[in-house]
Amino acid sequence: MAIVEVKNLIKDYGALRAVDGISFDINEGEIFGLIGPNGAGKTTTLRIISTILKKNGGEVAIFGMRLGHEDARIREIISYLPEEAGAYKNLTGFGYLDFMAGFYAKNPSEKKAFIERGVEIADLGGRLKSKVSTYSKGMTRKLLVARALMIMPKLAILDEPTSGLDVVNSIEIREIIKGFAKNGVTVLLSSHNMLEVEFLSDRVALIDKGKIFDTGTPSKLKEKYNARNLEEVFMEVVK
Amino acid sequence: MSKFTNILKKDIKELVTLELIVPLLIMVVLFSFIGNLVSSETKKAMAPQNIVVLDYDNSNLSTNLMNELKQGNLIPETPSVKNMQSAIDYAKEKGIKVVIEIPKGFEDSIFNLKQPEVNIYSVMNGLSITSLSQPSMVRNVFQLLNDSISSEFIKQKFANVSPEIVKNPIKTKDFVILNKTVAEVSPEIVSQAFMSQNIFIPMILVFVILYSSQMLASLIALEKQNKTLETLLTVPIQRPLIVVSKMLSSGIVTLIISVLYLFGMKNYMGGISGGEIGSTQYSGVLQKLGLTFTSQSFILLGISTFLAILAALAVTTILAVYVEDVKGAQAMLTPLMVLLMIPYFITLFTDPNTLSLPLKIFIYAIPFSHPFLASQNLLFGRVSFVIYGILYESIFSIVCVMIATKIFSSDKILTAKVKWGKLFKSR
Ligand SMILES: Nc1ncnc2c1ncn2[C@@H]1O[C@H](COP(=O)(O)OP(=O)(O)OP(=O)(O)O)[C@@H](O)[C@H]1O
Ligand SMILES: [Mg+2]
């Protein structure tokens, strides 16, 4: 069943059309990857679906709720990890998880469970007690991924989830994302790292210059374009 | 509501940083310290002080003078020295600040109306309070002495007339008319009394508005600078509450800080003025003239002040949307500061109602002017001015708050950008 439906989505920044009539569906429990080069319109698309940018045209429905009409309700069930994000410098890592859990938990025991899950994902050990301002880029990213996933959102929107992480941490985070999908979290992610997306995603959409060129499972796409990996598929498609 | 307290707590935590607390504590400690220092200096100056008297006359009158000095809180010492130089040396050695030289024939000269000269030497080794107060205390004693001697002379000439009348054949009497009340007092005293009681209100107001706007702008700019805003906007909390939390937390923290500042100021002023601010000696005069706030005026003044703060915070929110970082936030607040200082200084130095019409309109158009104008307008019975002012402030604030929450509910907060850096560099 499609729980995210995007139809003819358009976004203009002044004269620039950043998203140019794209359409795609995401099924429940699926990991859906948007891949494309820099400036393709990935972040713009994710921001619109996350309710923080207003679309200029088209329709988006999330679990049947119409974007632009029921944004407050949509925010209850989604979790967004921005491409470039930080945490409050004055809080500790733990304090940050506690603060964010406060918006989603319905009662103290649920909040406790959220935070415990967050602590586990962040995997920062004793450093969770130090101020975020003392974290490295990768540590901050892990904290933010943990924050995005700990609340078990129905839809997790992750913009370049592993950006700034080293190989070991990237692989770890990918495994965590996969695990969450198995537990019923639907994931929409973007990346220009096509190998990452190939590994993670059940289905991908190839986006460039605000348009989607093709959508499908990685294996189907590779077959269709007779390519060894998604990078080659992409080069074929945008040719 | 718990979501709101969650974000409010975070906002306050973000404002209360070491950078905020340390200078504040230093200020409070420093002010208290200075206050204590000044007050102990003043006490020292008030305590009976030794002075050296070199009496070449040894007459009844010069002995009388010694007694007068004692009455004037001075302890005259008469060392057995031959000349002025050794008297000064003696004073220096004992740390005494004043030496008086009474010439030979002092008494005779007075009774022959020859006006003898008494030299008062001050040993100055700094500008401490005592080095200025002692000579003036001595002079005061001579003033009294002059007065009583001249009265004696007058009594001898005009047996049945009071010397007061001879000295001042004309007497003036001051009255002040205010609204419908008349009081026997000079306008200077009224103005002084008014100032002493009302100088703090505008000062605190300027402080509160500037400080809270500064905090609010930083708080919003920090969300952008630390890249936390995007995440915050996807969180399930009503967007207006995000704005309200930021305004409220800036307000609360400013309130706490102002109380601390006032505490420091009180210690400081208390030390300087000898323990009394807004001294009660004047309040009788003001009460007589109806120049005190009734509870109704207090309420109106409070509303006007609250609305001015609200308006400033709302304007700050709108401006902060166009700011990228904390540095930009400082620059952005400059126009607000100017709009605040204009009514502050104008009400400090003049009655804005006496200004030319265009200037008057300009002052009244600035929403932050109204609390400054309110205290004068209320005391001088122009209540309707204040009520219209409050009406204007309300409309202004409501519109600004609406615009501010609207901006936060739209995506302008993310997409609107003014490059302040560029704006300033290009000049
Ligand atoms: N706030 C903005 N104002 C104006 N133009 C913008 C804004 N944000 C993005 N754009 C433009 O929209 C287009 C799409 O940008 P977007 O950030 O969505 O790309 P992306 O696919 O996420 O790229 P990347 O892989 O580099 O993150 C780009 O041409 C970009 O310049
Ligand atoms: Mg991007």
XYZ file of C-alpha atoms and ligand atoms in Angstrom:
698
model
C 0.000 0.000 0.000
C 1.343 3.443 -0.902
C 1.630 5.613 2.181
C 3.367 8.513 0.450
C 1.890 9.705 -2.813
C 3.596 12.499 -4.722
C 1.952 13.796 -7.885
C 3.370 16.452 -10.209
C 5.209 18.214 -7.413
C 6.585 21.637 -8.384
C 8.785 24.038 -6.440
C 10.107 27.370 -7.673
C 12.762 29.514 -6.009
C 11.977 32.776 -7.740
C 12.680 32.147 -11.396
C 14.446 28.843 -10.742
C 12.307 25.694 -10.941
C 14.075 23.386 -8.492
C 11.476 20.604 -8.645
C 9.737 20.197 -11.955
C 6.636 18.030 -11.773
C 7.906 14.875 -10.114
C 5.687 11.940 -9.104
C 6.408 8.839 -7.045
C 4.824 6.543 -4.452
C 6.347 4.929 -1.383
C 4.948 1.719 0.090
C 4.652 0.984 3.774
C 7.810 -0.421 5.344
C 9.843 0.372 2.273
C 13.161 2.198 2.034
C 12.844 4.585 -0.883
C 15.922 6.339 -2.190
C 16.125 9.563 -4.165
C 19.404 9.667 -6.035
C 20.809 12.371 -8.162
C 23.729 14.756 -8.553
C 24.279 17.976 -6.646
C 21.518 20.489 -7.206
C 19.116 17.871 -8.577
C 16.327 18.884 -6.212
C 16.571 16.087 -3.636
C 16.754 18.281 -0.576
C 14.016 20.534 -1.883
C 11.718 17.545 -2.365
C 12.407 16.186 1.112
C 11.868 19.581 2.712
C 8.492 19.886 1.044
C 7.431 16.446 2.242
C 8.672 17.371 5.723
C 6.213 20.322 5.750
C 8.860 23.024 6.010
C 8.757 24.283 2.423
C 5.550 25.170 0.602
C 5.038 23.557 -2.772
C 4.074 25.646 -5.779
C 2.124 22.895 -7.497
C 1.097 19.257 -7.375
C -0.283 17.064 -4.615
C 1.336 15.159 -1.788
C -0.461 12.783 0.560
C 1.154 11.086 3.549
C -0.858 8.291 5.144
C -3.810 9.851 3.374
C -3.209 13.276 4.933
C -2.945 16.096 2.408
C 0.184 18.181 2.576
C -0.621 21.858 2.936
C -3.901 21.093 4.693
C -3.052 18.720 7.514
C 0.580 19.624 8.174
C 0.204 19.616 11.937
C -1.030 16.021 11.888
C 1.623 14.991 9.400
C 4.313 16.334 11.751
C 3.125 13.919 14.417
C 4.126 10.869 12.430
C 7.191 11.965 10.494
C 10.753 12.587 11.498
C 13.115 14.603 9.362
C 16.894 14.556 9.348
C 18.128 17.590 7.424
C 21.157 17.349 5.195
C 23.001 20.007 7.149
C 21.868 19.946 10.739
C 23.203 20.612 14.181
C 22.101 20.231 17.755
C 21.829 22.900 20.433
C 25.393 23.661 21.457
C 24.473 24.413 25.019
C 22.816 21.033 25.604
C 24.515 17.728 26.225
C 23.903 14.907 23.759
C 21.635 13.332 26.311
C 19.878 16.636 26.929
C 19.237 16.972 23.223
C 17.655 13.516 22.964
C 15.575 14.318 26.037
C 14.454 17.636 24.550
C 13.448 16.125 21.209
C 11.730 13.109 22.786
C 9.587 15.566 24.734
C 7.745 16.542 21.563
C 6.728 13.022 20.585
C 6.251 11.035 23.772
C 2.712 10.719 25.083
C 3.795 9.798 28.607
C 6.977 9.634 30.703
C 7.513 5.919 30.187
C 7.291 6.323 26.415
C 9.739 9.212 26.633
C 12.114 7.020 28.607
C 11.858 4.305 25.967
C 12.541 6.830 23.183
C 15.620 8.152 24.939
C 16.935 4.668 25.674
C 16.591 3.779 22.006
C 18.286 7.035 21.051
C 21.199 6.364 23.381
C 21.609 2.949 21.823
C 21.590 4.239 18.229
C 23.878 7.194 18.954
C 26.347 4.777 20.520
C 28.379 7.624 22.001
C 28.871 6.097 25.431
C 29.957 8.517 28.118
C 30.274 11.360 25.617
C 26.508 11.740 25.671
C 27.085 13.569 28.933
C 29.287 16.231 27.336
C 28.077 19.326 25.539
C 27.204 19.000 21.869
C 29.627 21.851 21.173
C 32.496 19.455 21.951
C 31.362 16.816 19.420
C 33.066 16.042 16.140
C 31.041 16.303 12.956
C 30.515 12.549 12.811
C 29.450 12.351 16.448
C 26.890 15.084 15.919
C 25.567 13.276 12.855
C 25.126 10.063 14.799
C 23.292 11.929 17.525
C 20.971 13.420 14.925
C 20.313 10.086 13.241
C 19.530 8.659 16.661
C 17.141 11.514 17.359
C 15.373 10.996 14.020
C 14.869 7.280 14.518
C 14.384 6.901 18.284
C 10.754 8.034 18.156
C 9.859 5.217 15.738
C 8.248 7.587 13.229
C 5.854 6.135 10.684
C 7.876 7.926 8.035
C 11.539 8.817 8.453
C 12.828 11.363 5.957
C 16.611 11.231 5.916
C 18.604 13.656 3.755
C 22.067 12.196 3.188
C 21.960 10.233 6.450
C 25.620 9.200 6.403
C 27.138 12.485 5.251
C 30.275 13.244 7.246
C 30.543 9.735 8.679
C 33.533 7.449 8.190
C 33.195 4.011 6.576
C 32.699 2.117 9.816
C 30.060 4.484 11.119
C 28.356 4.707 7.710
C 27.953 0.956 7.550
C 26.687 0.885 11.107
C 24.098 3.573 10.406
C 22.974 1.831 7.214
C 22.409 -1.373 9.163
C 20.424 0.561 11.768
C 18.239 2.152 9.102
C 17.596 -1.255 7.551
C 16.675 -2.629 10.951
C 14.149 0.134 11.546
C 12.538 -0.497 8.172
C 12.073 -4.106 9.168
C 10.295 -2.881 12.297
C 7.727 -0.943 10.306
C 9.347 2.480 9.820
C 8.997 3.653 6.243
C 12.097 5.487 5.078
C 12.556 8.128 2.408
C 16.200 9.009 1.947
C 18.365 10.884 -0.468
C 21.955 10.529 -1.425
C 24.360 11.203 -4.186
C 26.261 8.147 -3.029
C 24.603 5.692 -5.384
C 26.344 2.642 -3.958
C 24.923 3.481 -0.553
C 21.467 3.858 -1.974
C 21.804 0.649 -3.912
C 22.686 -1.184 -0.715
C 19.927 0.395 1.353
C 16.927 0.979 -0.839
C 14.106 -1.297 -1.846
C 13.287 1.123 -4.640
C 14.984 4.211 -6.013
C 14.051 7.226 -8.118
C 16.665 8.830 -10.345
C 16.355 12.609 -10.188
C 18.218 15.297 -12.097
C 17.447 18.964 -12.788
C 14.187 18.680 -10.849
C 12.836 15.774 -12.928
C 12.551 12.057 -12.162
C 13.916 10.022 -15.029
C 13.134 6.512 -13.829
C 11.908 4.624 -10.786
C 12.328 0.977 -9.786
C 14.156 -1.553 -7.672
C 17.929 -1.390 -8.037
C 18.059 -4.822 -9.665
C 15.291 -4.048 -12.181
C 16.981 -0.781 -13.127
C 20.362 -2.446 -13.554
C 18.748 -5.088 -15.748
C 16.856 -2.505 -17.777
C 19.914 -0.421 -18.552
C 22.257 -3.388 -18.688
C 24.524 -1.869 -16.042
C 26.657 -3.314 -13.274
C 25.638 -0.777 -10.645
C 23.406 2.253 -10.114
C 26.154 4.675 -11.031
C 26.233 3.216 -14.507
C 22.436 3.243 -14.623
C 22.475 6.893 -13.764
C 25.003 7.765 -16.438
C 22.848 5.939 -18.977
C 19.628 7.626 -17.902
C 20.857 11.221 -17.899
C 22.737 10.850 -21.145
C 1.199 22.568 27.214
C 3.970 20.159 28.151
C 5.417 20.537 24.661
C 5.455 24.263 25.221
C 7.223 24.023 28.565
C 9.667 21.647 26.909
C 10.683 24.241 24.333
C 10.498 27.106 26.822
C 12.897 25.308 29.118
C 15.300 24.723 26.273
C 15.138 28.362 25.144
C 15.863 29.611 28.644
C 18.724 27.162 28.988
C 20.170 28.467 25.770
C 19.986 32.066 26.940
C 21.476 31.476 30.349
C 25.062 30.903 29.335
C 28.298 31.614 31.123
C 28.785 34.626 28.888
C 25.602 36.009 30.360
C 26.100 35.059 33.985
C 29.733 36.023 34.521
C 29.515 39.717 33.556
C 26.254 39.953 35.444
C 27.754 38.631 38.641
C 30.805 40.826 38.208
C 28.525 43.807 37.786
C 26.491 43.044 40.898
C 29.597 42.455 43.001
C 31.371 45.505 41.602
C 28.416 47.819 42.121
C 27.944 46.603 45.658
C 31.636 47.028 46.289
C 31.742 50.566 44.926
C 28.587 51.407 46.835
C 30.096 50.155 50.080
C 33.325 51.978 49.428
C 31.583 55.259 48.778
C 29.332 54.896 51.780
C 32.229 54.143 54.118
C 34.094 57.156 52.681
C 31.047 59.297 53.254
C 30.730 58.041 56.810
C 34.366 58.889 57.372
C 33.674 62.397 56.121
C 30.676 62.698 58.427
C 32.580 61.652 61.539
C 34.093 64.444 63.705
C 37.364 65.557 62.141
C 40.378 67.108 63.723
C 41.567 70.458 62.429
C 44.470 72.662 63.454
C 43.737 76.194 64.667
C 46.542 78.707 64.933
C 45.124 81.417 67.153
C 47.227 84.638 67.250
C 44.414 86.596 68.867
C 43.496 84.634 71.998
C 40.416 86.778 72.522
C 36.931 86.007 73.741
C 35.659 85.856 70.217
C 38.354 83.474 69.009
C 37.604 81.143 71.925
C 33.971 81.451 70.990
C 34.900 80.419 67.476
C 36.470 77.220 68.800
C 33.180 76.301 70.421
C 31.309 77.011 67.202
C 33.683 74.703 65.364
C 33.032 71.968 67.882
C 29.307 72.423 67.267
C 30.043 72.016 63.569
C 31.456 68.519 64.078
C 35.076 69.653 63.985
C 37.633 69.139 66.715
C 40.015 72.110 66.897
C 43.570 71.344 67.997
C 45.808 74.162 69.142
C 49.377 72.884 69.072
C 51.949 75.091 70.691
C 53.773 76.119 67.541
C 55.365 79.426 66.631
C 54.484 79.934 62.980
C 52.278 78.796 60.132
C 54.889 76.484 58.628
C 55.245 74.436 61.790
C 51.458 74.344 62.144
C 51.224 72.887 58.642
C 53.982 70.421 59.393
C 52.112 69.390 62.494
C 48.904 68.888 60.506
C 50.696 66.848 57.856
C 52.307 64.666 60.436
C 48.979 63.967 62.138
C 47.125 63.533 58.839
C 44.952 66.563 59.548
C 43.511 68.202 56.437
C 42.686 71.763 57.489
C 44.645 74.527 59.203
C 42.942 77.789 60.218
C 44.957 80.919 60.898
C 43.258 83.498 63.088
C 45.136 86.813 62.844
C 46.158 89.025 65.721
C 43.528 91.681 66.449
C 40.761 89.442 65.112
C 38.213 90.515 67.703
C 39.111 94.217 67.568
C 38.928 94.302 63.808
C 35.490 92.780 63.851
C 34.090 95.283 66.301
C 35.667 98.142 64.339
C 34.145 96.796 61.136
C 37.584 96.215 59.587
C 36.700 92.763 58.250
C 39.663 90.687 59.426
C 40.933 87.902 57.183
C 40.939 84.313 58.399
C 43.018 81.999 56.241
C 41.830 78.458 55.729
C 44.547 76.130 54.455
C 43.555 72.750 52.980
C 46.167 70.046 52.722
C 45.212 68.283 49.535
C 46.690 64.920 48.697
C 44.008 63.610 46.371
C 40.415 64.265 45.540
C 38.895 62.161 48.280
C 35.551 63.142 49.673
C 37.057 64.274 53.009
C 39.586 66.590 51.387
C 36.679 68.543 49.904
C 34.130 68.274 52.657
C 36.272 69.478 55.568
C 37.138 72.932 54.250
C 33.527 73.453 53.318
C 32.509 72.443 56.821
C 34.888 75.065 58.162
C 33.490 77.654 55.791
C 29.994 76.794 56.925
C 30.988 77.514 60.492
C 32.279 80.942 59.473
C 29.113 81.551 57.513
C 27.089 80.931 60.670
C 29.419 83.087 62.664
C 29.164 85.906 60.127
C 25.436 85.639 60.232
C 25.149 85.844 63.980
C 27.690 88.670 64.305
C 25.981 90.711 61.608
C 22.658 90.108 63.338
C 24.221 91.449 66.508
C 25.352 94.588 64.691
C 21.930 95.073 63.173
C 20.258 94.670 66.556
C 22.447 97.446 67.922
C 21.346 99.841 65.179
C 17.697 98.859 64.792
C 16.588 97.922 68.241
C 12.981 96.975 67.452
C 13.437 95.288 64.100
C 14.308 91.700 63.415
C 17.717 91.429 61.720
C 16.112 89.087 59.166
C 14.047 91.938 57.771
C 17.010 94.246 57.480
C 18.978 91.600 55.617
C 16.085 90.755 53.313
C 13.787 93.769 52.952
C 11.855 91.901 50.249
C 10.654 88.387 50.667
C 9.738 86.138 47.731
C 7.421 83.215 47.952
C 7.232 80.390 45.396
C 4.033 78.747 44.301
C 3.462 76.060 41.744
C 0.146 75.670 39.995
C -0.550 72.256 38.634
C -3.859 71.395 37.046
C -6.144 72.860 39.729
C -3.854 72.534 42.721
C -1.647 75.254 44.082
C 1.260 74.470 46.365
C 3.825 76.635 48.027
C 6.989 75.224 46.550
C 9.500 76.175 43.877
C 9.308 74.602 40.438
C 12.919 73.460 40.811
C 12.001 71.383 43.815
C 9.021 69.882 41.996
C 11.136 69.026 39.007
C 13.897 67.626 41.182
C 11.465 65.581 43.216
C 9.805 64.327 40.059
C 13.135 63.365 38.540
C 14.421 61.664 41.637
C 11.352 59.484 41.753
C 10.935 58.885 38.050
C 14.402 58.743 36.581
C 14.659 55.015 37.066
C 11.522 53.962 35.233
C 12.619 55.047 31.732
C 16.145 53.796 32.328
C 14.891 50.368 33.280
C 12.497 50.392 30.360
C 15.265 51.110 27.866
C 17.327 48.392 29.445
C 14.545 45.826 29.407
C 13.515 46.477 25.814
C 17.063 46.450 24.493
C 18.134 43.436 26.458
C 15.117 41.311 25.685
C 15.212 42.182 21.977
C 18.875 41.347 21.894
C 18.225 37.987 23.504
C 15.319 37.189 21.258
C 17.269 38.041 18.126
C 20.188 35.908 19.292
C 17.880 33.047 20.138
C 16.347 33.025 16.668
C 19.697 33.605 14.983
C 21.206 30.745 16.995
C 18.594 28.354 15.625
C 19.805 29.291 12.174
C 23.490 29.415 12.975
C 23.475 26.026 14.708
C 21.245 24.599 11.973
C 18.580 23.463 14.375
C 15.744 25.504 12.933
C 14.884 23.104 10.127
C 14.455 20.244 12.552
C 12.468 22.363 14.981
C 10.024 23.318 12.234
C 9.171 19.657 11.568
C 8.451 18.959 15.213
C 4.802 18.502 16.213
C 4.273 21.770 18.039
C 2.162 24.641 16.830
C 4.418 27.117 15.075
C 3.132 30.176 16.939
C 4.145 28.466 20.175
C 7.726 28.350 18.928
C 7.622 32.134 18.562
C 5.829 32.660 21.861
C 8.373 30.503 23.665
C 11.246 32.535 22.296
C 9.586 35.817 23.228
C 8.607 34.602 26.666
C 11.997 33.132 27.506
C 13.744 36.362 26.483
C 11.252 38.245 28.626
C 11.715 36.000 31.647
C 15.503 36.012 31.508
C 15.536 39.790 31.059
C 13.256 40.184 34.046
C 15.586 38.147 36.237
C 18.573 40.100 34.994
C 16.915 43.452 35.593
C 16.103 42.449 39.141
C 19.772 41.565 39.661
C 20.873 44.822 38.065
C 18.465 46.774 40.210
C 19.830 45.008 43.241
C 23.360 46.005 42.240
C 22.237 49.537 41.415
C 20.444 49.860 44.719
C 23.590 48.961 46.615
C 25.527 51.388 44.469
C 23.098 54.265 44.749
C 22.452 53.444 48.385
C 26.140 53.893 49.057
C 26.328 57.134 47.143
C 23.207 58.856 48.381
C 23.558 57.649 51.948
C 20.934 54.972 51.841
C 17.989 56.677 50.265
C 16.798 56.586 46.696
C 13.728 58.502 45.627
C 14.061 60.192 48.952
C 10.921 60.590 50.949
C 11.651 64.240 51.708
C 10.120 65.131 48.355
C 7.173 62.825 48.349
C 5.144 65.182 50.490
C 5.489 67.961 47.926
C 4.524 65.659 45.085
C 1.583 64.295 46.994
C 0.292 67.783 47.676
C 0.411 68.584 43.968
C -1.218 65.313 42.974
C 2.007 64.346 41.250
C 1.900 60.789 42.479
C 0.608 57.768 40.663
C -2.798 56.521 41.567
C -3.352 52.799 41.240
C -5.208 53.501 38.001
C -2.165 55.321 36.606
C 0.039 52.460 37.692
C -2.129 50.001 35.799
C -2.116 52.173 32.683
C 1.641 52.634 32.913
C 2.061 48.879 33.334
C -0.078 48.089 30.314
C 1.728 50.658 28.208
C 5.105 49.246 29.262
C 4.068 45.659 28.621
C 2.765 46.529 25.164
C 5.950 48.411 24.292
C 8.029 45.363 25.211
C 5.683 43.118 23.252
C 5.883 45.413 20.220
C 9.678 45.453 20.385
C 9.841 41.674 20.636
C 7.435 41.223 17.742
C 9.411 43.640 15.569
C 12.587 41.820 16.563
C 11.087 38.491 15.530
C 10.185 39.865 12.134
C 13.630 41.373 11.639
C 15.383 38.237 12.903
C 13.905 36.263 10.036
C 16.330 38.049 7.753
C 19.343 37.349 9.896
C 21.685 34.428 9.384
C 23.769 34.426 12.538
C 24.219 36.067 15.910
C 26.499 38.748 14.506
C 23.848 39.748 12.014
C 21.370 39.934 14.862
C 23.384 42.693 16.523
C 23.474 44.779 13.355
C 19.786 44.268 12.763
C 18.863 45.718 16.134
C 20.499 49.088 15.480
C 17.371 50.718 14.018
C 15.335 49.446 16.947
C 17.855 50.959 19.323
C 17.625 54.338 17.621
C 13.838 54.260 17.754
C 14.106 53.576 21.468
C 16.714 56.178 22.307
C 14.826 59.016 20.590
C 11.792 58.943 22.904
C 14.016 58.210 25.884
C 16.158 61.296 25.491
C 13.345 63.528 24.372
C 11.238 62.690 27.421
C 14.277 63.034 29.613
C 15.003 66.589 28.543
C 11.724 68.065 27.446
C 7.985 67.689 27.347
C 7.279 66.209 23.919
C 3.913 67.984 23.846
C 5.730 71.278 23.397
C 7.496 70.106 20.243
C 6.504 71.107 16.725
C 3.649 69.139 15.202
C 5.642 66.978 12.766
C 8.119 66.089 15.507
C 5.276 65.357 17.880
C 3.632 63.049 15.346
C 6.950 61.315 14.823
C 7.401 60.722 18.537
C 3.878 59.485 19.011
C 4.193 57.214 15.977
C 7.047 55.287 17.573
C 5.258 52.608 19.567
C 8.044 52.452 22.158
C 7.551 56.147 23.001
C 4.300 55.614 24.809
C 5.467 54.287 28.151
C 8.010 57.134 28.283
C 5.276 59.643 27.521
C 2.790 57.958 29.797
C 4.284 58.878 33.161
C 4.355 62.608 32.375
C 0.981 62.539 30.667
C -0.603 60.667 33.569
C 0.838 62.938 36.227
C -0.240 66.030 34.362
C -3.742 64.737 33.877
C -3.683 63.880 30.196
C -5.168 60.424 30.689
C -6.845 60.245 27.287
C -3.434 60.629 25.605
C -2.296 57.556 27.459
C -5.370 55.537 26.592
C -5.077 56.378 22.897
C -1.406 55.487 23.146
C -2.265 52.102 24.595
C -4.798 51.562 21.836
C -2.177 52.381 19.227
C 0.405 50.148 20.909
C -2.102 47.283 21.045
C -2.919 47.511 17.370
C 0.746 47.778 16.467
C 1.692 44.809 18.659
C -1.147 42.616 17.466
C -0.319 43.281 13.836
C 3.383 42.620 14.438
C 2.764 39.433 16.400
C 0.458 38.262 13.647
C 3.064 38.963 10.994
C 5.735 37.267 13.104
C 3.757 34.081 13.663
C 2.687 34.097 10.030
C 6.322 34.214 8.945
C 7.137 31.307 11.220
C 4.212 29.359 9.829
C 5.343 29.965 6.260
C 8.645 28.898 4.770
C 9.979 32.471 4.678
C 12.008 31.828 7.797
C 14.040 29.308 5.803
C 14.207 31.000 2.438
C 14.387 34.715 3.283
C 17.947 35.864 3.342
C 19.582 39.251 3.474
C 23.320 39.139 3.356
C 24.117 41.634 6.090
C 27.794 41.029 5.683
C 27.617 42.103 2.076
C 25.353 45.001 2.873
C 27.888 46.450 5.260
C 31.019 45.554 3.348
C 29.843 47.288 0.181
C 29.806 50.613 2.008
N 16.759 28.566 -0.535
C 17.015 28.490 -1.854
N 16.901 29.592 -2.601
C 17.129 29.562 -3.925
N 17.492 28.476 -4.600
C 17.633 27.311 -3.920
C 17.407 27.272 -2.506
N 17.617 26.008 -2.085
C 17.962 25.310 -3.177
N 17.967 26.070 -4.299
C 18.276 25.647 -5.661
O 17.416 24.575 -5.980
C 18.112 23.578 -6.724
C 17.946 22.241 -6.031
O 18.628 22.295 -4.797
P 18.615 21.100 -3.772
O 19.229 21.592 -2.529
O 17.234 20.565 -3.669
O 19.566 20.037 -4.486
P 20.096 18.635 -3.957
O 19.644 17.618 -4.924
O 19.727 18.430 -2.553
O 21.665 18.817 -4.094
P 22.859 18.303 -3.151
O 23.164 16.917 -3.549
O 23.979 19.213 -3.503
O 22.416 18.417 -1.755
C 19.553 24.041 -6.827
O 19.731 24.623 -8.099
C 19.677 25.103 -5.766
O 20.561 26.099 -6.188
Mg 20.738 18.176 -0.813
